[in-house]
XYZ file of N, CA and C in Angstrom:
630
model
N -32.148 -18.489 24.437
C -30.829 -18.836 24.951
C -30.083 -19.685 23.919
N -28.711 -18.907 22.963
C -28.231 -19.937 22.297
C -26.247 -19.647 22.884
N -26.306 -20.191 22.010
C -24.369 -20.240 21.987
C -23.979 -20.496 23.459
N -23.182 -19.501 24.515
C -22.653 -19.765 25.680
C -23.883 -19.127 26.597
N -24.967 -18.624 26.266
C -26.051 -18.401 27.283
C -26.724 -19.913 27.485
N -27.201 -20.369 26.838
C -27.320 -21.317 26.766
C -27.213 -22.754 27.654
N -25.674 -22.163 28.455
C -25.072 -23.128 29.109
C -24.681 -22.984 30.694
N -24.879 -21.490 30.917
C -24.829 -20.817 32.046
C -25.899 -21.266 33.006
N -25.512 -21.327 33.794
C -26.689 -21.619 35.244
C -27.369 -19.907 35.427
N -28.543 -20.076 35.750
C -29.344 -18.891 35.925
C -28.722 -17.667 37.033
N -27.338 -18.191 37.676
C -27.450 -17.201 39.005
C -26.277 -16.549 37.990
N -25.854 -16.850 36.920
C -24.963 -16.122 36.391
C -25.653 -14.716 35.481
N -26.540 -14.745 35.294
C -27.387 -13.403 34.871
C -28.141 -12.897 35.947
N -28.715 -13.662 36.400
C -29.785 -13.116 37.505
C -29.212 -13.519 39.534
N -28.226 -12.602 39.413
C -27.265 -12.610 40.165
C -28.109 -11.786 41.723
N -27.634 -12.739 42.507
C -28.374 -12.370 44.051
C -29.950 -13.173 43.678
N -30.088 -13.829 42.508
C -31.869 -14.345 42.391
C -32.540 -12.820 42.041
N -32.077 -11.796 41.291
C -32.608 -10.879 40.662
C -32.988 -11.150 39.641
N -34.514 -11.281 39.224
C -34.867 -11.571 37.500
C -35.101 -10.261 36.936
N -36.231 -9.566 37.757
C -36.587 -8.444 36.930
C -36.080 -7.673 36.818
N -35.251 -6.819 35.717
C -34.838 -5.764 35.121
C -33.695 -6.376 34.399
N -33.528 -7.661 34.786
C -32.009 -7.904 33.933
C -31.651 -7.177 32.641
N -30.776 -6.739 32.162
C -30.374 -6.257 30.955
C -30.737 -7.629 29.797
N -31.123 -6.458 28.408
C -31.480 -7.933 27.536
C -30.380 -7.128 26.150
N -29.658 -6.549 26.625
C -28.378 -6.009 25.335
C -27.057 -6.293 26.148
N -26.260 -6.411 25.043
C -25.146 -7.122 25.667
C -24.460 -6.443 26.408
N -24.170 -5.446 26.323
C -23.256 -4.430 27.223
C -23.869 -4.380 28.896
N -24.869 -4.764 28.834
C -25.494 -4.297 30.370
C -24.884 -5.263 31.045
N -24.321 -6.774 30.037
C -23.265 -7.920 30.991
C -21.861 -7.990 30.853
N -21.840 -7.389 29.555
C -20.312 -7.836 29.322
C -19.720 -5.951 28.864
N -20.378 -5.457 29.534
C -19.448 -3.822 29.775
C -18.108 -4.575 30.465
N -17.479 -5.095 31.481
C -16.557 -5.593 31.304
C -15.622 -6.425 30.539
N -15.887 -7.203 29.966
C -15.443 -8.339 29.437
C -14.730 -7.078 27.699
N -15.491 -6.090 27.385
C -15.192 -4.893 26.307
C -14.563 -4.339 27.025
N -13.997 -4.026 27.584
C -12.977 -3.011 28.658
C -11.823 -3.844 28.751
N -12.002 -4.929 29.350
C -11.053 -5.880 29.365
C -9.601 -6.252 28.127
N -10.968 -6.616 26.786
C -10.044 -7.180 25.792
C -8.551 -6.477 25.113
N -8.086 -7.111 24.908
C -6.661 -6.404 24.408
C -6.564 -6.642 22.904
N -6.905 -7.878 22.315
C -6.749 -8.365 21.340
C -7.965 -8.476 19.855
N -8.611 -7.408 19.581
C -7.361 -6.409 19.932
C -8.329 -5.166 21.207
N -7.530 -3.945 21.380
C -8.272 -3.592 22.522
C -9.123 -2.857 22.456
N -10.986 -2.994 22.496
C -11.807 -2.549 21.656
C -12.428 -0.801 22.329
N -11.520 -0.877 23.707
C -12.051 0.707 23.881
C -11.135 1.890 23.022
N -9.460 1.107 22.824
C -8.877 2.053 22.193
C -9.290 2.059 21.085
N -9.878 1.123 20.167
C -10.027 0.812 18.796
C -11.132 1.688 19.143
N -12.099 2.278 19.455
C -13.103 2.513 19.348
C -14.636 2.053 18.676
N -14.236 0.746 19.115
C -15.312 -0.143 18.778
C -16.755 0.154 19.356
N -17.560 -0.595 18.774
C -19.093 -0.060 18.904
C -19.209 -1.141 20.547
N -20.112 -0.898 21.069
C -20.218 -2.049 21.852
C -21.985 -2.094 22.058
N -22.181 -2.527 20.731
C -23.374 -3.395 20.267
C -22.886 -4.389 19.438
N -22.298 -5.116 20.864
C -21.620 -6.365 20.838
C -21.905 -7.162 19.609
N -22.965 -7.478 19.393
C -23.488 -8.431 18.245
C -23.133 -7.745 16.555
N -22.283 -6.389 16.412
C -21.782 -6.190 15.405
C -21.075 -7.094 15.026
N -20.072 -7.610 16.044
C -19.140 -8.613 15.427
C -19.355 -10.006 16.339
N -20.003 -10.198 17.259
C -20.117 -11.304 17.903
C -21.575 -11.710 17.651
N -21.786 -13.278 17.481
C -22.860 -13.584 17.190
C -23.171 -14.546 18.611
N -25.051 -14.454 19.017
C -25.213 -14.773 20.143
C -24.827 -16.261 20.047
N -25.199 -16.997 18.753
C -24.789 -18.682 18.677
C -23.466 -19.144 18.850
N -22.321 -17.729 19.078
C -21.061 -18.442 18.923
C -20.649 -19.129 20.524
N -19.777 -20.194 20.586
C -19.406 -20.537 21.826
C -18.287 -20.022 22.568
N -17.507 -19.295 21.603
C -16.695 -18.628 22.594
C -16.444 -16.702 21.981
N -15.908 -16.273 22.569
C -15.671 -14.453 22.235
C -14.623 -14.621 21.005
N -13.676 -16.210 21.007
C -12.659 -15.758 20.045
C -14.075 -15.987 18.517
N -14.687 -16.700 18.343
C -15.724 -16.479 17.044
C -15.787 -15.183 16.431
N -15.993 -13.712 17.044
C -16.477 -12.805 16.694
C -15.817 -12.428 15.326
N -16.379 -11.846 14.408
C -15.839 -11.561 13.016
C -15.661 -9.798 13.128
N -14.638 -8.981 12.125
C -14.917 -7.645 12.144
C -14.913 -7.667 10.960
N -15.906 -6.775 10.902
C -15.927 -6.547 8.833
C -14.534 -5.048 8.484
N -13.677 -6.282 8.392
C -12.559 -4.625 8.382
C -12.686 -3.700 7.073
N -13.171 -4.405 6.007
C -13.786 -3.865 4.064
C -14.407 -2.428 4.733
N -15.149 -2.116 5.915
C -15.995 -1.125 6.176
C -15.278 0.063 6.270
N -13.824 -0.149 7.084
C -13.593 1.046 7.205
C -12.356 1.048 6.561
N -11.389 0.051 6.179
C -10.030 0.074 5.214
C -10.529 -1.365 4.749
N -10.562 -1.568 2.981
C -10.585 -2.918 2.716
C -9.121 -3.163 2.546
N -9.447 -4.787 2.889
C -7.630 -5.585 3.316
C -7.576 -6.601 2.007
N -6.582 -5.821 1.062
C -6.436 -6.769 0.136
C -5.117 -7.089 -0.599
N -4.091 -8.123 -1.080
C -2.906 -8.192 -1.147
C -2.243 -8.772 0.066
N -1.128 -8.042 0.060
C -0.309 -8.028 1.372
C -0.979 -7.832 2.487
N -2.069 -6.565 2.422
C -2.746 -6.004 4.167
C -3.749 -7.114 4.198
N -3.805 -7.907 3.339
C -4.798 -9.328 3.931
C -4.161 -10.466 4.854
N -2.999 -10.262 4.860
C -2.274 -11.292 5.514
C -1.086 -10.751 6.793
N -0.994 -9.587 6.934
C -0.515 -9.184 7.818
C -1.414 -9.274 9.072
N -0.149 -9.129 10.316
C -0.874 -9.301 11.237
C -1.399 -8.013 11.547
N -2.507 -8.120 12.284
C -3.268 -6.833 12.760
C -1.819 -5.554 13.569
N -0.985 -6.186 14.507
C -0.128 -5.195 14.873
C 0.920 -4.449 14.144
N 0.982 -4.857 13.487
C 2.010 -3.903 12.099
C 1.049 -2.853 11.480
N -0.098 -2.687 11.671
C -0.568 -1.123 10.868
C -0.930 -0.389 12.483
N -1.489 -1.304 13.528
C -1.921 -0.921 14.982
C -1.165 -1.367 15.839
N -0.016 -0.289 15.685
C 1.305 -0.470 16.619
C 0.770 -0.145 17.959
N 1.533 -0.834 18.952
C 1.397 -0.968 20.331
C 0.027 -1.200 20.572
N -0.979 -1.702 20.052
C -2.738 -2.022 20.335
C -3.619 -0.540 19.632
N -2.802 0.554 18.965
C -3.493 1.186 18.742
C -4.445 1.341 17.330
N -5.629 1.441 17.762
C -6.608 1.241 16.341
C -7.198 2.399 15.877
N -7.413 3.196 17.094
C -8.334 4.833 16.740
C -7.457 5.718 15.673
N -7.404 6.493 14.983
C -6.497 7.262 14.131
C -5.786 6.570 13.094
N -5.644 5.037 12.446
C -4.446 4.299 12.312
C -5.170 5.089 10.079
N -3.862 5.517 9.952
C -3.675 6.321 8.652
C -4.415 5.318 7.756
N -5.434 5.869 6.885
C -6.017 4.907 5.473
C -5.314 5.327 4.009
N -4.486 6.543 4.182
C -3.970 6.277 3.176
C -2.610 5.848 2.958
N -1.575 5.442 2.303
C -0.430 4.763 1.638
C 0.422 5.217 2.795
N 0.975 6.612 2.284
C 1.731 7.524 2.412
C 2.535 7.275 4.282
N 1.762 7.078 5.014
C 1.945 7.397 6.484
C 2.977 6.481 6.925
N 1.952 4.828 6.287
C 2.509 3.720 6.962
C 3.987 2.968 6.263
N 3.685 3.707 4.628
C 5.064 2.964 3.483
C 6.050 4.295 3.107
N 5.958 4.860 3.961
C 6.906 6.407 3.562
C 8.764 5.836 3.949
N 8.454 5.006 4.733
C 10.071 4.589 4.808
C 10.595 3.763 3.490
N 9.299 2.700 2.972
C 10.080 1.952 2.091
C 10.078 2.702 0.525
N 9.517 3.967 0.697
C 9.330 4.677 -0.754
C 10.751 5.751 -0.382
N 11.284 5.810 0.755
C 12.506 6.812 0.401
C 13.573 6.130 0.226
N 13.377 4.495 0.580
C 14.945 3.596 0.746
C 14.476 2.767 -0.934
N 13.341 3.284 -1.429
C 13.976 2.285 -2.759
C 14.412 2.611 -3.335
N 15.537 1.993 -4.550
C 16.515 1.812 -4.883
C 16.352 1.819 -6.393
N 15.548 1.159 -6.419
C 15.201 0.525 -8.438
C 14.382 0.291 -8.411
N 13.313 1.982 -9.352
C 14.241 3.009 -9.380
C 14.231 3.757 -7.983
N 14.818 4.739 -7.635
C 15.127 5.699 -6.573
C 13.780 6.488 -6.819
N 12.564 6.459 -5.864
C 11.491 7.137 -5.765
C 12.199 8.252 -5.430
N 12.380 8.982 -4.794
C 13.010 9.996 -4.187
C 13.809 10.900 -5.543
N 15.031 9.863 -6.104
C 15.765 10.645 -7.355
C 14.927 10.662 -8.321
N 13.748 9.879 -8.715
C 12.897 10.101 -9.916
C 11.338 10.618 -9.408
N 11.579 11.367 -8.258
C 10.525 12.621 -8.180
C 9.155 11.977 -8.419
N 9.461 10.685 -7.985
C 7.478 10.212 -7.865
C 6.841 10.602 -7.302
N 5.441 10.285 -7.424
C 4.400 11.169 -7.080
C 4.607 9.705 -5.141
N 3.873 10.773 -4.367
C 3.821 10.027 -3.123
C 2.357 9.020 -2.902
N 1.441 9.087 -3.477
C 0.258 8.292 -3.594
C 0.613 7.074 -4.824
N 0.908 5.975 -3.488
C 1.533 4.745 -4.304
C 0.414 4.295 -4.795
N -0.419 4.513 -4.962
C -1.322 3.337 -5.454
C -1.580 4.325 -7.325
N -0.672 4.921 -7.685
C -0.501 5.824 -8.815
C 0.279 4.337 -9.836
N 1.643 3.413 -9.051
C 1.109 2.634 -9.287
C 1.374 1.305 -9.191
N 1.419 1.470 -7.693
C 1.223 0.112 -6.956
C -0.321 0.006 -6.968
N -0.837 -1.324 -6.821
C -2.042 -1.997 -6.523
C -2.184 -2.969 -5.221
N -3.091 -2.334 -4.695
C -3.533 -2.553 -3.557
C -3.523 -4.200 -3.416
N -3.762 -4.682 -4.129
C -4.416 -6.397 -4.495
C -2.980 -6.865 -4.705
N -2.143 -6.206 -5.149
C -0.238 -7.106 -5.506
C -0.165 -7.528 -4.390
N 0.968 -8.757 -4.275
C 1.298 -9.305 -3.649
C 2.862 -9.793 -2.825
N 2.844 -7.848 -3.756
C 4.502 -7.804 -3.596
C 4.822 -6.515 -4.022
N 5.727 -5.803 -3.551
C 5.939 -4.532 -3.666
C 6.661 -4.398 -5.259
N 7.360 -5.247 -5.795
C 8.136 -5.217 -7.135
C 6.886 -5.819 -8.576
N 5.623 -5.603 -7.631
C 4.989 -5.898 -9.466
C 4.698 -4.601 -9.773
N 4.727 -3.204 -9.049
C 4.334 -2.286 -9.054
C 4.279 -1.726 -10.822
N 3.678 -1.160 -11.429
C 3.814 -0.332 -13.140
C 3.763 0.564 -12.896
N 5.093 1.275 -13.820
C 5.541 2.752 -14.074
C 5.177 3.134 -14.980
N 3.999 4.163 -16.015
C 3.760 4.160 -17.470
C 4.485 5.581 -17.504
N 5.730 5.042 -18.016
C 7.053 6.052 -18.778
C 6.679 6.933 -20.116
N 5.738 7.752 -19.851
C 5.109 8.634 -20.276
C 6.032 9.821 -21.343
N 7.493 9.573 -20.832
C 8.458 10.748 -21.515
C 8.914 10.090 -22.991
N 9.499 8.700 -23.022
C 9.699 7.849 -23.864
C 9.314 6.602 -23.952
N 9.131 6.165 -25.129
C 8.952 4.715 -25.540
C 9.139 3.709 -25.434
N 9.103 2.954 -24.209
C 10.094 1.837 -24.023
C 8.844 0.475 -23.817
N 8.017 0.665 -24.474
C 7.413 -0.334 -24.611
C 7.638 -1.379 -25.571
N 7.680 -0.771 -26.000
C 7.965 -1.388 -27.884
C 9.405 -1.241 -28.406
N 9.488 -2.238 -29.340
C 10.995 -1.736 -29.873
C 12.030 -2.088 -29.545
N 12.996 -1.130 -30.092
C 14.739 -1.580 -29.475
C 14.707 -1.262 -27.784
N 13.914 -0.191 -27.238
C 13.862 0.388 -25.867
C 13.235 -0.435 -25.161
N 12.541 -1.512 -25.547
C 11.762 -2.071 -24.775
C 12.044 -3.081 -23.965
N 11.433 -3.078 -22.279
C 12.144 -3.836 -21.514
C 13.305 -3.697 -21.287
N 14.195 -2.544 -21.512
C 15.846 -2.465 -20.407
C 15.563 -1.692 -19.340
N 16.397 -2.004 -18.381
C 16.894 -1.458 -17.473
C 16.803 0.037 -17.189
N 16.236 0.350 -16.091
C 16.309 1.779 -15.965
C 17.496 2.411 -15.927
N 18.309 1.414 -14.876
C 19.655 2.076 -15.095
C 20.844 2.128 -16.564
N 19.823 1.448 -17.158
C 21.148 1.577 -18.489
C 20.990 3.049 -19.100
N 19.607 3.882 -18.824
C 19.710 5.336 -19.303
C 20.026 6.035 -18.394
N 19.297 5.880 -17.375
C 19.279 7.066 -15.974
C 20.922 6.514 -15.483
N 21.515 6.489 -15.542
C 22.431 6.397 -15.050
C 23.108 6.626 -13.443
N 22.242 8.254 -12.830
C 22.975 8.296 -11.638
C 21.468 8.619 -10.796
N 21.296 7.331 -10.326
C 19.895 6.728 -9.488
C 19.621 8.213 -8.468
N 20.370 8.382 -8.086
C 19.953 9.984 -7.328
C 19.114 10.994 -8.091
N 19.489 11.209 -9.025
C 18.751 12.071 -10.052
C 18.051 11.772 -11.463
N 16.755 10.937 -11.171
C 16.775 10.307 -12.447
C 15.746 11.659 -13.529
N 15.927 12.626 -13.576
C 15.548 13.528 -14.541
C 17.108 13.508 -15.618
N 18.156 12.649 -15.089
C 19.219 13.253 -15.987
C 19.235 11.742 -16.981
N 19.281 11.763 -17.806
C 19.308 10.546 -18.557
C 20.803 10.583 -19.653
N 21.245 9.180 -20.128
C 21.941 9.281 -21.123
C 21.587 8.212 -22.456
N 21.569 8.971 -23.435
C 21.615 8.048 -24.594
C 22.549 7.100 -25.364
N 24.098 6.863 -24.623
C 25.229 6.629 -25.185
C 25.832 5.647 -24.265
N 25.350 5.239 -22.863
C 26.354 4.425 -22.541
C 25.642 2.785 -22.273
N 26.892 2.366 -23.483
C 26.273 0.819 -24.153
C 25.484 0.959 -25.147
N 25.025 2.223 -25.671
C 24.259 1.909 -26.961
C 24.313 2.549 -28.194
N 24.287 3.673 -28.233
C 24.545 4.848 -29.169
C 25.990 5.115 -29.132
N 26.980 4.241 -29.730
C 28.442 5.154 -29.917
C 28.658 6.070 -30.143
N 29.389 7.344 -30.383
C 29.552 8.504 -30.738
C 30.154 7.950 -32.546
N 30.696 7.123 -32.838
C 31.400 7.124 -34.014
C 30.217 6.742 -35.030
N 29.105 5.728 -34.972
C 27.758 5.281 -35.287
C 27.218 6.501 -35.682
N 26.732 7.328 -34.082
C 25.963 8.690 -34.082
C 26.357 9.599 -34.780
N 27.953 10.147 -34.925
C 28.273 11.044 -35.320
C 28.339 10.355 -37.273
N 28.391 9.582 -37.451
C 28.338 8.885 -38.604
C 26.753 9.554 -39.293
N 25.495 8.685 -38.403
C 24.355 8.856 -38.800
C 23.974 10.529 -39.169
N 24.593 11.298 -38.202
C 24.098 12.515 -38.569
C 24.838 13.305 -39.534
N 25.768 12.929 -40.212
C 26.854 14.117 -41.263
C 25.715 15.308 -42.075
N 26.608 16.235 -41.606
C 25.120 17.140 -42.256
C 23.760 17.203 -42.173
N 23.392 17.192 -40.825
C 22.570 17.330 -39.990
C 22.802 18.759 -39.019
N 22.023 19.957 -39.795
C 21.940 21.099 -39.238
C 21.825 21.048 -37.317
N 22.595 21.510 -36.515
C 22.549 21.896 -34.852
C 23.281 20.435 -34.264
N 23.238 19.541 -34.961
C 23.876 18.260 -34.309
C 24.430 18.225 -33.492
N 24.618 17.429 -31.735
C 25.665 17.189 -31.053
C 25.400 16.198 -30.265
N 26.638 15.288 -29.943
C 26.537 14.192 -29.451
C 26.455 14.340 -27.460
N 25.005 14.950 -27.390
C 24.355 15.259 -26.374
C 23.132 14.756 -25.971
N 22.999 14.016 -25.235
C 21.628 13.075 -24.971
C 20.275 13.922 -25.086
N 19.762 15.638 -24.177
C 19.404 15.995 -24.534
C 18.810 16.649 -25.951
N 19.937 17.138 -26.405
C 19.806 17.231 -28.283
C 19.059 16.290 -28.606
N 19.554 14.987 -28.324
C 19.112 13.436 -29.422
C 17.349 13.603 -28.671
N 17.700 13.779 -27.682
C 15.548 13.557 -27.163
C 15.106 14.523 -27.836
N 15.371 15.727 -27.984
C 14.953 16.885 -28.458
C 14.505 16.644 -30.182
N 15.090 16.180 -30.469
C 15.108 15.584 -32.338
C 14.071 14.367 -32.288
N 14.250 13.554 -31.285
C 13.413 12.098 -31.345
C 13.064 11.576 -30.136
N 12.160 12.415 -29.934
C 10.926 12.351 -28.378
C 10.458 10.928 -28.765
N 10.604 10.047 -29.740
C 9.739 9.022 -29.680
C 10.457 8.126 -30.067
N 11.643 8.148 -29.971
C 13.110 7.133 -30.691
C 12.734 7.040 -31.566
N 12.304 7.226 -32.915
C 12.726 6.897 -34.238
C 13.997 7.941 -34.795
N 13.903 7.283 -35.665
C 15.294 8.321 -36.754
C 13.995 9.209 -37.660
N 14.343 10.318 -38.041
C 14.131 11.456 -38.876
C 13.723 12.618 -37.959
């Protein structure tokens, strides 16, 4: 007898002065008390009810019980600190989506900078959001088409190329940076030349000159 058995008077298990057969697993007493709970509610959750998964017999009250949530979604970042009802709307736990897509599909069509939606990202955020951030804006994009790590490109603004956030496959090379009088300067006699953003990627996939 430890935790709240412990403290019970005997007619509370062995009820009517019945000893023999009492149940010695937890459910044979507290099949109610698991039916009951709401918080959260462990028949919809489909919880085990070998009670002592998450309740330990030494604890003194039911709020003690621990759930190892790492088992079936680990909670790390942001989903470590949310409350349990924002992924298990209205108490529901059975079915609740493990991957990205289900629960962040609203905030991946309303963002803005850049426009997931106009720049045709892939829908499995963790491509490259991280689970462990602590904020939706540390997310890394590795801009795989051009160079903007290094260099004159490095660190601006998406919108200073992509220009019209709806469609970011369309890019420009000229506004605020490349003048036409500069450009058209640099290239004199330069066979196919035109002061066309495509052209210029087409010549220098990697921004250098030659």
């Amino acid at each position: 007898l430890v935790g709240l058995h412990a403290t019970q008077a005997c007619a509370t298990c062995h009820v009517n002065n019945v000893y023999k057969g009492t149940p010695r697993d937890c459910v044979g007493c507290h099949l109610p008390s698991y039916q009951k709970t709401t918080a959260p509610n462990h028949a919809a959750a489909g919880f085990s009810t070998t009670c002592d998964t998450c309740h330990r017999a030494t604890d003194t009250t039911w709020q003690g019980g621990s759930f190892n949530h790492n088992s079936v979604f680990q909670l790390l970042g942001r989903h470590a600190t949310a409350a349990c009802s924002l992924c298990h709307v209205n108490n529901v736990y059975k079915g609740t989506p493990r991957d990205c897509l289900p629960c962040h599909l609203t905030e991946y069509q309303r963002t803005t900078n850049p426009s997931h939606v106009g720049a045709g990202f892939p829908t499995t955020c963790v491509t490259c959001h991280n689970a462990a951030d602590s904020a939706w804006t540390l997310g890394k994009f590795t801009h795989t088409w051009f160079p903007i790590t290094s260099g004159r490109h490095a660190n601006i603004a998406c919108a200073t190329c992509h220009t019209n956030p709806a469609a970011y496959v369309q890019f420009s090379c000229f506004t605020g940076c490349h003048n036409r009088t500069q450009t058209d300067g640099n290239h004199r006699n330069v066979s196919g030349y035109a002061y066309d953003s495509n052209r210029c990627y087409a010549c220098h996939p990697n921004g250098r000159a030659g």
